[in-house]
Coordinates of C-alpha atoms and ligand atoms in Angstrom, one line a residue:
X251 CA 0.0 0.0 0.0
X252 CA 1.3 3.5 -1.3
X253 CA 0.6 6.2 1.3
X254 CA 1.4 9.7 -0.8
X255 CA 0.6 12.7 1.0
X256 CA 1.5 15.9 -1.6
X257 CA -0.2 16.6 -4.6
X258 CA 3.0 16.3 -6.3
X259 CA 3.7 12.6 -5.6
X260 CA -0.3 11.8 -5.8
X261 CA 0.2 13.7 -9.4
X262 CA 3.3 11.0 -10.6
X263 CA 1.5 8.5 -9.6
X264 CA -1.8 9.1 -11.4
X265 CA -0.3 9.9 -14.8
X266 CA 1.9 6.4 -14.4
X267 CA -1.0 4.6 -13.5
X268 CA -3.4 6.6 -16.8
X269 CA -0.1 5.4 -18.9
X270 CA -0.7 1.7 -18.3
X271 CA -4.2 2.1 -18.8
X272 CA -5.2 0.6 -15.5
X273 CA -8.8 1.2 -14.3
X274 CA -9.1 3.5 -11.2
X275 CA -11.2 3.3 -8.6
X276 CA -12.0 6.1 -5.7
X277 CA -13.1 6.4 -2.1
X278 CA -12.8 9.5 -0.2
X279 CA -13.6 9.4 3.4
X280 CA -12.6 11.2 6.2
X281 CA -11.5 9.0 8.1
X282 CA -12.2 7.3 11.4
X283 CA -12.8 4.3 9.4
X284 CA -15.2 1.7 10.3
X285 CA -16.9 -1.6 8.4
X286 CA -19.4 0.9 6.4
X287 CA -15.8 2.4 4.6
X288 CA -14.1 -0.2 4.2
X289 CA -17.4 -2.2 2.0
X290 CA -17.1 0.5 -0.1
X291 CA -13.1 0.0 -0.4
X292 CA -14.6 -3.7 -1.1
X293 CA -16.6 -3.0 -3.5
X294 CA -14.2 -0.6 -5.1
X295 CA -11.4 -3.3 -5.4
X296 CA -13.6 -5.8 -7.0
X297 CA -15.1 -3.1 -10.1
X298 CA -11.2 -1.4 -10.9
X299 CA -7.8 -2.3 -11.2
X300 CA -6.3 -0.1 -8.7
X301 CA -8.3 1.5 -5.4
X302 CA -7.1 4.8 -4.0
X303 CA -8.7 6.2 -0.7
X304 CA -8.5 9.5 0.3
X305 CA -8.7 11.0 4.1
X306 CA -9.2 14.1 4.6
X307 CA -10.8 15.8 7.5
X308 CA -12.6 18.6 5.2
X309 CA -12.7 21.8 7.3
X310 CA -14.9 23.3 5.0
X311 CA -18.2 20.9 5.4
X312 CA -18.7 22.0 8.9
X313 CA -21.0 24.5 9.4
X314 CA -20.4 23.6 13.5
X315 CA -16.7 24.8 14.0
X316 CA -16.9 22.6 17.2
X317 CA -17.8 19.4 15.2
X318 CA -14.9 19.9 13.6
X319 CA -12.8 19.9 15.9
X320 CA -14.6 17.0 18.1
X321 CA -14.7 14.5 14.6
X322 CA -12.8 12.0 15.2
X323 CA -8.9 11.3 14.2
X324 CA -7.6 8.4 13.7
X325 CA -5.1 8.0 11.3
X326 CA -2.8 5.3 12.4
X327 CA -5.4 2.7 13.1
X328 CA -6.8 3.8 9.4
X329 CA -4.3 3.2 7.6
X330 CA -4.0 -0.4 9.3
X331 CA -7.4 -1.2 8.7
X332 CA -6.7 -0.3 5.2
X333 CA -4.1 -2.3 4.8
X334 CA -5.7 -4.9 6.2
X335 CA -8.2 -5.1 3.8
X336 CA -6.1 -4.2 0.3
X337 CA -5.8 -0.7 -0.6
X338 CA -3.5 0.4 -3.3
X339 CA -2.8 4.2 -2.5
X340 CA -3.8 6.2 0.2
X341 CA -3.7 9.9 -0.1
X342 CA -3.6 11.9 3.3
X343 CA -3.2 15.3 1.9
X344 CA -1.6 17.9 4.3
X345 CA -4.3 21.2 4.8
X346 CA -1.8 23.7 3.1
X347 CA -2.0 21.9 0.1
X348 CA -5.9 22.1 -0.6
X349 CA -7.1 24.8 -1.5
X350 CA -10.5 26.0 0.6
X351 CA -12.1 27.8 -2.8
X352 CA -11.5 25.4 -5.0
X353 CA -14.5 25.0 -7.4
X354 CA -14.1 24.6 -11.2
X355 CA -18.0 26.5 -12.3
X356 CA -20.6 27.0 -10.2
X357 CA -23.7 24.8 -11.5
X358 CA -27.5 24.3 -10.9
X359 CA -28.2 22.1 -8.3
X360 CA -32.2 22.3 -8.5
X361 CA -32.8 22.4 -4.9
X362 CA -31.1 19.5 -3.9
X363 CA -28.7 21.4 -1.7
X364 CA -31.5 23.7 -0.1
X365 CA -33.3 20.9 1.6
X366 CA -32.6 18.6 4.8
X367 CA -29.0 18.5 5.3
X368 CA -28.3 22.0 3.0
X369 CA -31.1 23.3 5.1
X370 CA -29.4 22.9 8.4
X371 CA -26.1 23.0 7.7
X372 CA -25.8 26.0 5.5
X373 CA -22.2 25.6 3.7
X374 CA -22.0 21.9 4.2
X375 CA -22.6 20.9 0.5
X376 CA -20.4 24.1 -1.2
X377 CA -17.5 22.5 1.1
X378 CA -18.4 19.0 0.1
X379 CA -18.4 19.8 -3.1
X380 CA -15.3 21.9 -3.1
X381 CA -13.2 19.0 -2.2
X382 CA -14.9 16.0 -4.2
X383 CA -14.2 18.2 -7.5
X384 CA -11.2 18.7 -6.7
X385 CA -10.0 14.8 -5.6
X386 CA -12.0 14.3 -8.4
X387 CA -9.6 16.8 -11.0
X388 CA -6.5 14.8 -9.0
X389 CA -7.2 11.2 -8.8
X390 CA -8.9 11.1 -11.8
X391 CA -11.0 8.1 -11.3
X392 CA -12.9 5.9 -14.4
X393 CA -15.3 4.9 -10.8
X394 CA -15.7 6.6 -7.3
X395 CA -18.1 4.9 -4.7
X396 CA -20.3 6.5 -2.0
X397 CA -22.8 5.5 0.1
X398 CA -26.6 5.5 0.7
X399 CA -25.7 6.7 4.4
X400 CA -25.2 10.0 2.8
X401 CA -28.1 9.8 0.9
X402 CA -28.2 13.7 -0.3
X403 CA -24.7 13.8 -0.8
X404 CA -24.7 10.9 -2.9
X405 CA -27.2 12.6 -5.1
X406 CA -25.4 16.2 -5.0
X407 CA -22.5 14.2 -6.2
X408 CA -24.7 12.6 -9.1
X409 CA -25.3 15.8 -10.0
X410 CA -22.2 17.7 -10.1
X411 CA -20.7 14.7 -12.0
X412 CA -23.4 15.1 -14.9
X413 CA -23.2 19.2 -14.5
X414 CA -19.5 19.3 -14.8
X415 CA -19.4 16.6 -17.3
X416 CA -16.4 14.5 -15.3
X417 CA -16.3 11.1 -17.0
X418 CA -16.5 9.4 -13.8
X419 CA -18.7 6.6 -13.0
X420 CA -20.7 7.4 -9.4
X421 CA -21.1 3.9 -7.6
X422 CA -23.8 3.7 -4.5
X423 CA -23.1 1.5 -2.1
X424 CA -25.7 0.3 0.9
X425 CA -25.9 1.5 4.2
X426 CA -23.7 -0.9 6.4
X427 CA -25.0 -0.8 10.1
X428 CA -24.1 -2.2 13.4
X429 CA -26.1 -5.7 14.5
X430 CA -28.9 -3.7 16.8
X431 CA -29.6 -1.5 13.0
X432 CA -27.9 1.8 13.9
X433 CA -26.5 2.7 11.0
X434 CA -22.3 3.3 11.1
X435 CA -20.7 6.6 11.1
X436 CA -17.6 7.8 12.6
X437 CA -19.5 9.9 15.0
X438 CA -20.9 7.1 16.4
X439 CA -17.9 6.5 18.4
X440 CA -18.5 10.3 20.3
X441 CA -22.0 8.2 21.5
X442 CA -21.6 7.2 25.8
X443 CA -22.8 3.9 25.7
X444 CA -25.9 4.4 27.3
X445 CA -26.6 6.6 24.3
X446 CA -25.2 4.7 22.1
X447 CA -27.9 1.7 23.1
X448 CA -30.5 3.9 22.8
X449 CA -29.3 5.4 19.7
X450 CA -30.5 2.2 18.0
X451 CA -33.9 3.3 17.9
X452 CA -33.7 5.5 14.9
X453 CA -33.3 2.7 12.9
X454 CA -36.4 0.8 14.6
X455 CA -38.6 3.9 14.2
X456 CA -38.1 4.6 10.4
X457 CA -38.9 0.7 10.6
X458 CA -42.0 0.9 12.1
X459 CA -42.8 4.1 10.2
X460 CA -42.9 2.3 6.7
X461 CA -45.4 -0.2 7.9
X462 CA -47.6 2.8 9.2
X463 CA -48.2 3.4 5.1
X464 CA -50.8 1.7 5.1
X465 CA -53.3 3.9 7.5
X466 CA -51.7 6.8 8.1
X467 CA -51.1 10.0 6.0
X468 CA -47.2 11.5 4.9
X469 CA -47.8 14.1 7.6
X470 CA -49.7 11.6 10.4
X471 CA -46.4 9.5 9.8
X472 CA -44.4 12.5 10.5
X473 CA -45.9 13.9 13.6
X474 CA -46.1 10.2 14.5
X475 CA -41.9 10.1 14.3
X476 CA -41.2 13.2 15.8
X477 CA -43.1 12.1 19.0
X478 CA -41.5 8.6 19.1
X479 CA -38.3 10.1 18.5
X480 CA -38.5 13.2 20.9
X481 CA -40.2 11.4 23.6
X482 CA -36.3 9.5 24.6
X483 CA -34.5 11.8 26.9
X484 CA -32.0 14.1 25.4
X485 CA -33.1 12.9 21.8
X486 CA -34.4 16.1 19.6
X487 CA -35.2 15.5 16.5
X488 CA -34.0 18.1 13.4
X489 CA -35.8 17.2 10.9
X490 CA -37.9 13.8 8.8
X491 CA -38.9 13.5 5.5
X492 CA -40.6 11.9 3.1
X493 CA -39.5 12.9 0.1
X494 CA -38.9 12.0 -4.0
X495 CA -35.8 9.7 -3.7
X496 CA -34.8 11.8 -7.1
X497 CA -35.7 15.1 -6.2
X498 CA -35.7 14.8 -2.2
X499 CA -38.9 17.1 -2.4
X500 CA -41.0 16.5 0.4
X501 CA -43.8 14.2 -0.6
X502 CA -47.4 15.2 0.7
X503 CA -49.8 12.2 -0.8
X504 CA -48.1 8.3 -1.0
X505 CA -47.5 8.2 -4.7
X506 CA -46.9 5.0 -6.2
X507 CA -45.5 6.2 -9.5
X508 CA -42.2 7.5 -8.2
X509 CA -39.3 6.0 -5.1
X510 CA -39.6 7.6 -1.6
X511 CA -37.0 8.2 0.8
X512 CA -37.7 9.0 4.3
X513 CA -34.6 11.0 5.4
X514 CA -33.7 11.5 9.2
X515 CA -31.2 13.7 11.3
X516 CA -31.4 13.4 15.2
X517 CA -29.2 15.0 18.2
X518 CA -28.9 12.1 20.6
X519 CA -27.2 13.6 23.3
X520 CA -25.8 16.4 21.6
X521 CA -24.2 14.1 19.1
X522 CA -25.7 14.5 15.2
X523 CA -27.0 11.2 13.4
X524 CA -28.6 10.8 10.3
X525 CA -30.5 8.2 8.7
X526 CA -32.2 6.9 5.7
X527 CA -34.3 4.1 4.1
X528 CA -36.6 3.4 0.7
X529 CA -40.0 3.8 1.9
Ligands
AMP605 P1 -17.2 10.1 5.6 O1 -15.8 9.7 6.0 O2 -18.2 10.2 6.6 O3 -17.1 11.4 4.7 O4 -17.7 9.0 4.6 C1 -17.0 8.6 3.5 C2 -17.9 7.7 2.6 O5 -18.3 6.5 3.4 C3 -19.2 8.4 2.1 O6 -19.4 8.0 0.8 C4 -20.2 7.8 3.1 O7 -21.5 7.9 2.6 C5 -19.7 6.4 3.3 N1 -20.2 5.8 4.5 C6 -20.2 6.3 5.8 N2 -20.9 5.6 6.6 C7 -21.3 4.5 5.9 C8 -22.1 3.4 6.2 N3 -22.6 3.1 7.4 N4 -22.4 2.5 5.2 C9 -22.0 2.7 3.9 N5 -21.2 3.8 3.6 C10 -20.9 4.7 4.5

C-alpha cells in the first residue's frame, strides 16, 4: 500500500498509473474508518484495477466549528485497517496543500442542496463539493463509490458529475449498520454507551414508520416520528422526510409512480446522526 501525502507525488502517480491504462477506482472518506468504509473500499477493489482512498478531515463541510474539531482522528489505526483489507494508494493530503475555494464552475443544483441537510447545515454541500471536485480533477477516477448513508450527498455528487461533465462513474453503495440496525458513522464512536444503546432506535422507528403506510397520511407519519423520537430523553429530533428519492422534495400524498425516501437527522445527546431508508 502506497501512502502519498502531496499533490506532487499523488500527481506522478496518477499519470503512471493513466499510462498503463489501469482502471481506477476512488473512495474519499474522512476517516475514522469503520466496516461501512471499508465495503465501499470492497466493492471498489472488486469493479477497478487499482483502489485509491482518500482521508481528509474537510474543514470546510462543517458548518459547527466545534464538530470539527470533536470528529474524530484516527489516522494510524486507518491506515491499518486499510491495509488490512487491500488498498492500493492512500492519499492523506496535508491542509496547506488544498485549497479551501477550489470549485471549477458553479452549476445548478435544482434544490437538492436547499433541503434537509443543505437546510441545516448551510455551507456543508459548497465545502463537500469543493473537495470532491477537486479529488476528483487529481485522482482522476474511471469509478468513485459512495454510500446510501449519505443519501443527499450521494445525489449532490450525481449531480455535479453530470453538470461538470467529469467522466467518472458514481457507484452507490448500501448502508452498512451495526447488529442492533444503527447505521455506522464515525461519529458514532462520540455516543456514551448508554446513548449509544439507545441510539438504535432510529433505525427501529423509520422501521415501524414504513409499515404505518398503510393507515396513516405522509404528515400523520411524520408527527407520528417526531413524537416517538423526541419522547427518549435528550433525543431532539432536526428534521424527517418523506420525500422523492430523485428530487428529495418533500412528498405530501403516497404516490406509487415514483421512489420515496424517508430521510432523518437526530441529536442524541448532543451528538448529530442521520438516517435513511426506501420507503
Ligand atoms: P465520511 O468519512 O463520513 O465522509 O464517509 C465517506 C464515505 O463513506 C461516504 O461516501 C459515506 O456515505 C460512506 N459511509 C459512511 N458511513 C457509511 C455506512 N454506514 N455504510 C456505507 N457507507 C458509509
Amino acid at each position: 500500500m502506497k501512502i502519498l501525502r502531496t499533490l506532487a507525488d499523488l500527481t506522478t502517480c496518477i499519470s503512471s498509473l493513466k499510462k498503463s491504462d489501469k482502471q481506477i477506482g476512488f473512495v474519499p472518506t474522512m476517516g475514522a474508518l469503520h466496516e461501512g468504509h471499508l465495503s465501499l473500499l470492497d466493492v471498489c477493489n472488486t469493479k477497478s484495477d487499482v483502489s485509491v482512498v482518500s482521508i481528509y478531515i474537510n474543514p470546510t463541510q462543517f458548518n459547527d466549528p466545534q464538530d470539527f474539531i470533536n470528529y474524530p482522528k484516527t489516522l494510524d489505526a486507518d491506515l491499518a485497517k486499510l491495509k488490512d483489507r487491500k488498498c492500493d494508494i492512500v492519499f492523506v493530503p496535508d491542509p496547506g496543500e488544498i485549497a479551501s475555494d477550489y470549485l471549477a464552475k458553479p452549476f445548478a443544483l435544482n434544490g437538492l442542496d436547499t433541503v434537509l441537510e443543505g437546510y441545516y447545515r448551510k455551507g456543508h454541500f459548497n465545502g463537500v463539493i469543493n473537495i470532491v471536485s477537486l479529488l476528483f480533477e487529481l485522482v482522476k477516477p474511471d469509478i468513485s463509490f459512495f454510500g446510501e448513508k449519505d443519501y443527499q450527498q450521494l445525489a449532490i455528487i450525481k449531480a455535479m458529475v453530470k453538470a461538470l461533465d467529469f467522466p467518472i462513474e458514481i457507484y452507490a453503495c448500501p448502508t452498512m449498520r451495526e447488529a442492533d440496525g444503527l447505521a455506522m458513522s464515525s461519529r458514532n464512536l462520540r455516543l456514551s454507551p448508554y446513548y449509544r444503546n439507545k441510539a438504535a432506535k432510529i433505525y427501529e422507528v423509520l422501521n415501524q414508520a414504513k409499515l404505518l403506510k398503510a393507515d396513516l397520511s405522509p404528515s400523520q407519519v411524520k408527527d407520528w416520528v417526531y413524537e416517538r423520537i423526541n419522547e427518549e430523553k435528550d433525543f431532539k429530533i432536526e428534521y424527517f422526510t418523506i420525500a422523492n428519492s430523485l428530487t428529495l422534495q418533500n412528498i405530501h400524498s403516497w404516490e406509487t409512480s415514483i421512489q420515496m425516501r424517508a430521510l432523518i437527522a437526530v441529536y442524541c445527546d448532543g451528538v448529530r446522526l442521520i438516517d435513511n431508508i426506501e420507503f
